[in-house]
Amino acid sequence: MSTSQGPGELRPRRVRITSPRTSAARRPTVPTGTREIDEQTRLGEVYMNSLIQSQLRLTLAVIGVTVLVLGSLPLLFWLIPPTRTVAVLGLPLPWVLLGIAIYPVVYVAARIYVRKAERIETEFTEFVGRQ
């Protein structure tokens, strides 16, 4: 590198210029969807209503199927009278079904509900985070 300075001239010293706030914590960028919900704008309200409707649809579906399955048992006993007298392990079939078998059905329904509700919330969070 050639210089046009003479032997007696000194080069100017380099100065590094930095912002006084370089060590300050930076504000995280909040996705627009999250901001819309936090600020309770019309778009945020639409987002929340869609989440609530999805959860309500799931709730009604799980309750409906559970009521249909459990509610059909008394109908079965009424329509087919011999089922009232059948014994399983020394207990009448209606007692076994309504007193014992009902709990696994309710447990499975609850597990399905929780798993799908978590999936809905995860998808909602990912969608809002992308906006």
Short mmCIF file of N, CA and C in Angstrom, two decimals:
data_model
loop_
_atom_site.label_atom_id
_atom_site.label_comp_id
_atom_site.label_asym_id
_atom_site.label_seq_id
_atom_site.Cartn_x
_atom_site.Cartn_y
_atom_site.Cartn_z
N MET A 1 0.85 -1.16 0.00
CA MET A 1 0.00 0.00 0.00
C MET A 1 0.89 1.23 0.00
N SER A 2 0.67 2.06 -0.96
CA SER A 2 1.51 3.27 -1.04
C SER A 2 0.80 4.42 -0.36
N THR A 3 1.61 5.24 0.26
CA THR A 3 1.06 6.42 0.93
C THR A 3 1.66 7.64 0.30
N SER A 4 0.89 8.69 0.35
CA SER A 4 1.39 9.94 -0.22
C SER A 4 1.90 10.87 0.87
N GLN A 5 2.06 10.32 2.05
CA GLN A 5 2.53 11.13 3.16
C GLN A 5 4.05 11.17 3.15
N GLY A 6 4.52 12.25 3.58
CA GLY A 6 5.96 12.40 3.64
C GLY A 6 6.51 11.72 4.88
N PRO A 7 7.85 11.67 5.02
CA PRO A 7 8.45 10.98 6.13
C PRO A 7 8.16 11.63 7.47
N GLY A 8 7.83 12.88 7.52
CA GLY A 8 7.61 13.53 8.80
C GLY A 8 6.14 13.54 9.23
N GLU A 9 5.26 13.17 8.33
CA GLU A 9 3.84 13.23 8.67
C GLU A 9 3.38 11.93 9.32
N LEU A 10 2.52 12.05 10.31
CA LEU A 10 1.97 10.89 10.98
C LEU A 10 0.57 10.60 10.45
N ARG A 11 0.26 9.34 10.41
CA ARG A 11 -1.08 8.93 9.99
C ARG A 11 -2.07 9.25 11.10
N PRO A 12 -3.31 9.59 10.72
CA PRO A 12 -4.31 9.80 11.77
C PRO A 12 -4.66 8.45 12.42
N ARG A 13 -4.84 8.49 13.66
CA ARG A 13 -5.14 7.27 14.41
C ARG A 13 -6.58 6.86 14.14
N ARG A 14 -6.80 5.55 13.93
CA ARG A 14 -8.15 5.04 13.70
C ARG A 14 -8.94 5.07 14.99
N VAL A 15 -10.20 5.46 14.86
CA VAL A 15 -11.09 5.55 16.01
C VAL A 15 -12.28 4.63 15.75
N ARG A 16 -12.59 3.86 16.72
CA ARG A 16 -13.73 2.95 16.61
C ARG A 16 -14.93 3.61 17.28
N ILE A 17 -16.02 3.73 16.51
CA ILE A 17 -17.22 4.38 17.03
C ILE A 17 -18.26 3.30 17.29
N THR A 18 -18.78 3.30 18.52
CA THR A 18 -19.81 2.31 18.88
C THR A 18 -20.97 3.03 19.53
N SER A 19 -22.08 2.36 19.54
CA SER A 19 -23.27 2.90 20.18
C SER A 19 -23.10 2.78 21.69
N PRO A 20 -23.58 3.74 22.44
CA PRO A 20 -23.46 3.63 23.90
C PRO A 20 -24.37 2.55 24.47
N ARG A 21 -25.32 2.03 23.68
CA ARG A 21 -26.26 1.03 24.18
C ARG A 21 -25.93 -0.38 23.67
N THR A 22 -24.72 -0.65 23.28
CA THR A 22 -24.39 -1.98 22.77
C THR A 22 -24.51 -3.05 23.83
N SER A 23 -24.31 -2.70 25.09
CA SER A 23 -24.42 -3.71 26.14
C SER A 23 -25.83 -3.79 26.72
N ALA A 24 -26.74 -2.93 26.28
CA ALA A 24 -28.11 -2.94 26.79
C ALA A 24 -28.85 -4.15 26.22
N ALA A 25 -29.78 -4.64 26.99
CA ALA A 25 -30.59 -5.77 26.53
C ALA A 25 -31.48 -5.33 25.39
N ARG A 26 -31.54 -6.14 24.39
CA ARG A 26 -32.38 -5.82 23.23
C ARG A 26 -33.79 -6.33 23.45
N ARG A 27 -34.76 -5.57 22.99
CA ARG A 27 -36.15 -5.99 23.12
C ARG A 27 -36.41 -7.10 22.13
N PRO A 28 -37.00 -8.18 22.60
CA PRO A 28 -37.33 -9.25 21.67
C PRO A 28 -38.44 -8.79 20.72
N THR A 29 -38.35 -9.23 19.51
CA THR A 29 -39.39 -8.87 18.55
C THR A 29 -40.60 -9.75 18.80
N VAL A 30 -41.71 -9.12 19.07
CA VAL A 30 -42.95 -9.84 19.36
C VAL A 30 -43.67 -10.06 18.04
N PRO A 31 -44.05 -11.30 17.74
CA PRO A 31 -44.79 -11.53 16.51
C PRO A 31 -46.08 -10.71 16.48
N THR A 32 -46.49 -10.34 15.30
CA THR A 32 -47.66 -9.48 15.14
C THR A 32 -48.91 -10.11 15.73
N GLY A 33 -49.12 -11.42 15.53
CA GLY A 33 -50.31 -12.07 16.06
C GLY A 33 -50.39 -11.98 17.56
N THR A 34 -49.28 -12.18 18.23
CA THR A 34 -49.25 -12.09 19.69
C THR A 34 -49.54 -10.66 20.13
N ARG A 35 -48.98 -9.71 19.42
CA ARG A 35 -49.21 -8.30 19.76
C ARG A 35 -50.68 -7.94 19.57
N GLU A 36 -51.28 -8.46 18.51
CA GLU A 36 -52.70 -8.20 18.26
C GLU A 36 -53.56 -8.72 19.41
N ILE A 37 -53.23 -9.88 19.92
CA ILE A 37 -53.98 -10.46 21.03
C ILE A 37 -53.74 -9.65 22.31
N ASP A 38 -52.49 -9.30 22.58
CA ASP A 38 -52.16 -8.54 23.78
C ASP A 38 -52.83 -7.17 23.78
N GLU A 39 -52.88 -6.53 22.63
CA GLU A 39 -53.47 -5.20 22.53
C GLU A 39 -54.98 -5.25 22.37
N GLN A 40 -55.54 -6.43 22.30
CA GLN A 40 -56.98 -6.66 22.20
C GLN A 40 -57.59 -5.91 21.01
N THR A 41 -56.94 -6.06 19.87
CA THR A 41 -57.46 -5.45 18.65
C THR A 41 -58.53 -6.36 18.06
N ARG A 42 -59.16 -5.90 16.99
CA ARG A 42 -60.20 -6.70 16.33
C ARG A 42 -59.60 -8.01 15.79
N LEU A 43 -58.41 -7.94 15.22
CA LEU A 43 -57.76 -9.15 14.71
C LEU A 43 -57.43 -10.12 15.84
N GLY A 44 -56.95 -9.59 16.96
CA GLY A 44 -56.68 -10.43 18.13
C GLY A 44 -57.94 -11.09 18.64
N GLU A 45 -59.05 -10.38 18.58
CA GLU A 45 -60.33 -10.94 18.99
C GLU A 45 -60.75 -12.08 18.06
N VAL A 46 -60.49 -11.91 16.76
CA VAL A 46 -60.79 -12.98 15.80
C VAL A 46 -59.94 -14.21 16.09
N TYR A 47 -58.67 -14.00 16.38
CA TYR A 47 -57.78 -15.12 16.73
C TYR A 47 -58.30 -15.88 17.95
N MET A 48 -58.65 -15.14 19.00
CA MET A 48 -59.11 -15.78 20.23
C MET A 48 -60.44 -16.49 20.02
N ASN A 49 -61.34 -15.88 19.24
CA ASN A 49 -62.62 -16.53 18.96
C ASN A 49 -62.42 -17.83 18.20
N SER A 50 -61.46 -17.86 17.29
CA SER A 50 -61.21 -19.10 16.54
C SER A 50 -60.68 -20.19 17.47
N LEU A 51 -59.83 -19.81 18.42
CA LEU A 51 -59.32 -20.78 19.39
C LEU A 51 -60.45 -21.31 20.26
N ILE A 52 -61.28 -20.42 20.75
CA ILE A 52 -62.39 -20.82 21.61
C ILE A 52 -63.37 -21.71 20.85
N GLN A 53 -63.66 -21.37 19.60
CA GLN A 53 -64.58 -22.20 18.80
C GLN A 53 -64.00 -23.58 18.55
N SER A 54 -62.71 -23.67 18.30
CA SER A 54 -62.08 -24.98 18.09
C SER A 54 -62.17 -25.82 19.35
N GLN A 55 -61.89 -25.20 20.49
CA GLN A 55 -61.97 -25.93 21.76
C GLN A 55 -63.40 -26.34 22.08
N LEU A 56 -64.37 -25.47 21.78
CA LEU A 56 -65.77 -25.79 22.03
C LEU A 56 -66.23 -26.94 21.14
N ARG A 57 -65.83 -26.91 19.88
CA ARG A 57 -66.17 -28.00 18.95
C ARG A 57 -65.63 -29.34 19.46
N LEU A 58 -64.38 -29.33 19.90
CA LEU A 58 -63.76 -30.54 20.44
C LEU A 58 -64.51 -31.01 21.68
N THR A 59 -64.82 -30.10 22.58
CA THR A 59 -65.53 -30.45 23.81
C THR A 59 -66.88 -31.08 23.51
N LEU A 60 -67.63 -30.45 22.62
CA LEU A 60 -68.96 -30.98 22.29
C LEU A 60 -68.87 -32.34 21.60
N ALA A 61 -67.84 -32.53 20.77
CA ALA A 61 -67.67 -33.82 20.09
C ALA A 61 -67.36 -34.92 21.10
N VAL A 62 -66.44 -34.66 22.02
CA VAL A 62 -66.07 -35.68 23.01
C VAL A 62 -67.25 -35.98 23.94
N ILE A 63 -67.93 -34.94 24.39
CA ILE A 63 -69.10 -35.15 25.26
C ILE A 63 -70.18 -35.91 24.50
N GLY A 64 -70.41 -35.54 23.25
CA GLY A 64 -71.44 -36.21 22.46
C GLY A 64 -71.18 -37.70 22.27
N VAL A 65 -69.95 -38.03 21.92
CA VAL A 65 -69.60 -39.45 21.72
C VAL A 65 -69.69 -40.21 23.05
N THR A 66 -69.21 -39.59 24.12
CA THR A 66 -69.26 -40.26 25.43
C THR A 66 -70.70 -40.49 25.87
N VAL A 67 -71.55 -39.48 25.72
CA VAL A 67 -72.96 -39.63 26.10
C VAL A 67 -73.63 -40.67 25.22
N LEU A 68 -73.30 -40.68 23.94
CA LEU A 68 -73.89 -41.66 23.03
C LEU A 68 -73.50 -43.09 23.43
N VAL A 69 -72.22 -43.30 23.73
CA VAL A 69 -71.77 -44.64 24.12
C VAL A 69 -72.37 -45.05 25.46
N LEU A 70 -72.28 -44.19 26.45
CA LEU A 70 -72.79 -44.54 27.78
C LEU A 70 -74.32 -44.54 27.83
N GLY A 71 -74.93 -43.64 27.08
CA GLY A 71 -76.39 -43.59 27.07
C GLY A 71 -77.03 -44.74 26.31
N SER A 72 -76.28 -45.37 25.45
CA SER A 72 -76.82 -46.50 24.70
C SER A 72 -76.90 -47.77 25.55
N LEU A 73 -76.18 -47.82 26.63
CA LEU A 73 -76.21 -49.01 27.48
C LEU A 73 -77.59 -49.27 28.10
N PRO A 74 -78.22 -48.29 28.73
CA PRO A 74 -79.58 -48.55 29.23
C PRO A 74 -80.56 -48.89 28.10
N LEU A 75 -80.36 -48.27 26.95
CA LEU A 75 -81.20 -48.58 25.79
C LEU A 75 -81.00 -50.03 25.37
N LEU A 76 -79.76 -50.50 25.42
CA LEU A 76 -79.47 -51.90 25.10
C LEU A 76 -80.20 -52.84 26.06
N PHE A 77 -80.17 -52.53 27.34
CA PHE A 77 -80.84 -53.38 28.33
C PHE A 77 -82.36 -53.35 28.15
N TRP A 78 -82.89 -52.24 27.73
CA TRP A 78 -84.33 -52.12 27.55
C TRP A 78 -84.79 -52.85 26.28
N LEU A 79 -83.98 -52.73 25.20
CA LEU A 79 -84.37 -53.35 23.93
C LEU A 79 -84.12 -54.86 23.91
N ILE A 80 -83.09 -55.32 24.61
CA ILE A 80 -82.76 -56.75 24.64
C ILE A 80 -82.84 -57.22 26.09
N PRO A 81 -84.03 -57.64 26.53
CA PRO A 81 -84.23 -58.03 27.94
C PRO A 81 -83.31 -59.12 28.45
N PRO A 82 -82.88 -60.12 27.64
CA PRO A 82 -81.98 -61.13 28.20
C PRO A 82 -80.64 -60.57 28.71
N THR A 83 -80.23 -59.40 28.22
CA THR A 83 -78.97 -58.82 28.70
C THR A 83 -79.06 -58.41 30.17
N ARG A 84 -80.27 -58.24 30.67
CA ARG A 84 -80.44 -57.84 32.08
C ARG A 84 -80.14 -58.99 33.04
N THR A 85 -80.24 -60.20 32.54
CA THR A 85 -80.07 -61.35 33.43
C THR A 85 -78.74 -62.08 33.24
N VAL A 86 -77.96 -61.69 32.26
CA VAL A 86 -76.66 -62.33 32.02
C VAL A 86 -75.72 -61.95 33.16
N ALA A 87 -74.96 -62.95 33.63
CA ALA A 87 -74.02 -62.70 34.73
C ALA A 87 -72.58 -62.79 34.20
N VAL A 88 -71.76 -61.87 34.67
CA VAL A 88 -70.33 -61.85 34.34
C VAL A 88 -69.57 -61.85 35.66
N LEU A 89 -68.79 -62.91 35.89
CA LEU A 89 -68.04 -63.06 37.13
C LEU A 89 -68.97 -62.99 38.35
N GLY A 90 -70.14 -63.51 38.20
CA GLY A 90 -71.09 -63.56 39.31
C GLY A 90 -71.89 -62.29 39.51
N LEU A 91 -71.66 -61.29 38.69
CA LEU A 91 -72.39 -60.02 38.78
C LEU A 91 -73.28 -59.84 37.56
N PRO A 92 -74.43 -59.22 37.71
CA PRO A 92 -75.28 -58.96 36.55
C PRO A 92 -74.56 -58.06 35.54
N LEU A 93 -74.77 -58.31 34.25
CA LEU A 93 -74.11 -57.55 33.19
C LEU A 93 -74.35 -56.04 33.32
N PRO A 94 -75.58 -55.58 33.61
CA PRO A 94 -75.75 -54.12 33.76
C PRO A 94 -74.86 -53.52 34.84
N TRP A 95 -74.70 -54.23 35.95
CA TRP A 95 -73.83 -53.72 37.01
C TRP A 95 -72.38 -53.66 36.56
N VAL A 96 -71.95 -54.67 35.83
CA VAL A 96 -70.56 -54.70 35.35
C VAL A 96 -70.32 -53.55 34.38
N LEU A 97 -71.25 -53.38 33.43
CA LEU A 97 -71.06 -52.33 32.43
C LEU A 97 -71.20 -50.93 33.02
N LEU A 98 -72.24 -50.71 33.78
CA LEU A 98 -72.49 -49.37 34.32
C LEU A 98 -71.69 -49.05 35.58
N GLY A 99 -71.23 -50.06 36.29
CA GLY A 99 -70.50 -49.82 37.53
C GLY A 99 -69.00 -49.94 37.41
N ILE A 100 -68.54 -50.72 36.43
CA ILE A 100 -67.09 -50.95 36.31
C ILE A 100 -66.56 -50.49 34.96
N ALA A 101 -67.17 -50.93 33.89
CA ALA A 101 -66.66 -50.65 32.54
C ALA A 101 -66.80 -49.19 32.14
N ILE A 102 -67.61 -48.45 32.85
CA ILE A 102 -67.81 -47.04 32.51
C ILE A 102 -66.53 -46.22 32.74
N TYR A 103 -65.74 -46.58 33.73
CA TYR A 103 -64.56 -45.79 34.08
C TYR A 103 -63.47 -45.81 33.00
N PRO A 104 -63.16 -46.95 32.39
CA PRO A 104 -62.19 -46.90 31.29
C PRO A 104 -62.70 -46.07 30.11
N VAL A 105 -64.00 -46.10 29.86
CA VAL A 105 -64.55 -45.30 28.76
C VAL A 105 -64.37 -43.81 29.04
N VAL A 106 -64.67 -43.40 30.26
CA VAL A 106 -64.51 -42.00 30.62
C VAL A 106 -63.03 -41.61 30.61
N TYR A 107 -62.17 -42.49 31.07
CA TYR A 107 -60.72 -42.21 31.07
C TYR A 107 -60.20 -42.02 29.65
N VAL A 108 -60.59 -42.91 28.75
CA VAL A 108 -60.14 -42.80 27.35
C VAL A 108 -60.68 -41.52 26.73
N ALA A 109 -61.91 -41.18 27.00
CA ALA A 109 -62.48 -39.93 26.47
C ALA A 109 -61.70 -38.72 26.98
N ALA A 110 -61.34 -38.74 28.25
CA ALA A 110 -60.58 -37.63 28.83
C ALA A 110 -59.18 -37.54 28.21
N ARG A 111 -58.54 -38.67 28.00
CA ARG A 111 -57.20 -38.67 27.37
C ARG A 111 -57.25 -38.13 25.95
N ILE A 112 -58.26 -38.56 25.20
CA ILE A 112 -58.42 -38.06 23.83
C ILE A 112 -58.64 -36.56 23.85
N TYR A 113 -59.49 -36.10 24.76
CA TYR A 113 -59.77 -34.67 24.85
C TYR A 113 -58.51 -33.88 25.16
N VAL A 114 -57.75 -34.31 26.14
CA VAL A 114 -56.54 -33.58 26.54
C VAL A 114 -55.53 -33.55 25.39
N ARG A 115 -55.31 -34.68 24.75
CA ARG A 115 -54.35 -34.74 23.66
C ARG A 115 -54.74 -33.81 22.51
N LYS A 116 -56.01 -33.83 22.13
CA LYS A 116 -56.46 -32.98 21.02
C LYS A 116 -56.51 -31.51 21.43
N ALA A 117 -56.85 -31.22 22.67
CA ALA A 117 -56.86 -29.83 23.14
C ALA A 117 -55.45 -29.26 23.13
N GLU A 118 -54.47 -30.05 23.55
CA GLU A 118 -53.08 -29.60 23.50
C GLU A 118 -52.62 -29.37 22.07
N ARG A 119 -53.06 -30.23 21.16
CA ARG A 119 -52.70 -30.07 19.75
C ARG A 119 -53.30 -28.77 19.19
N ILE A 120 -54.54 -28.49 19.55
CA ILE A 120 -55.19 -27.25 19.09
C ILE A 120 -54.42 -26.04 19.61
N GLU A 121 -54.04 -26.06 20.87
CA GLU A 121 -53.31 -24.94 21.46
C GLU A 121 -51.93 -24.79 20.84
N THR A 122 -51.25 -25.89 20.56
CA THR A 122 -49.94 -25.83 19.92
C THR A 122 -50.04 -25.25 18.52
N GLU A 123 -51.01 -25.71 17.75
CA GLU A 123 -51.20 -25.18 16.40
C GLU A 123 -51.55 -23.70 16.44
N PHE A 124 -52.37 -23.30 17.40
CA PHE A 124 -52.73 -21.89 17.54
C PHE A 124 -51.51 -21.06 17.88
N THR A 125 -50.71 -21.55 18.82
CA THR A 125 -49.49 -20.80 19.21
C THR A 125 -48.53 -20.68 18.04
N GLU A 126 -48.35 -21.75 17.27
CA GLU A 126 -47.47 -21.68 16.11
C GLU A 126 -48.02 -20.72 15.07
N PHE A 127 -49.33 -20.74 14.84
CA PHE A 127 -49.93 -19.85 13.86
C PHE A 127 -49.78 -18.39 14.27
N VAL A 128 -50.10 -18.09 15.52
CA VAL A 128 -50.01 -16.72 15.99
C VAL A 128 -48.56 -16.25 16.01
N GLY A 129 -47.65 -17.15 16.34
CA GLY A 129 -46.23 -16.80 16.37
C GLY A 129 -45.67 -16.47 15.01
N ARG A 130 -46.26 -17.03 13.94
CA ARG A 130 -45.79 -16.75 12.59
C ARG A 130 -46.33 -15.43 12.05
N GLN A 131 -47.41 -14.96 12.61
CA GLN A 131 -48.06 -13.76 12.06
C GLN A 131 -47.27 -12.52 12.36
#
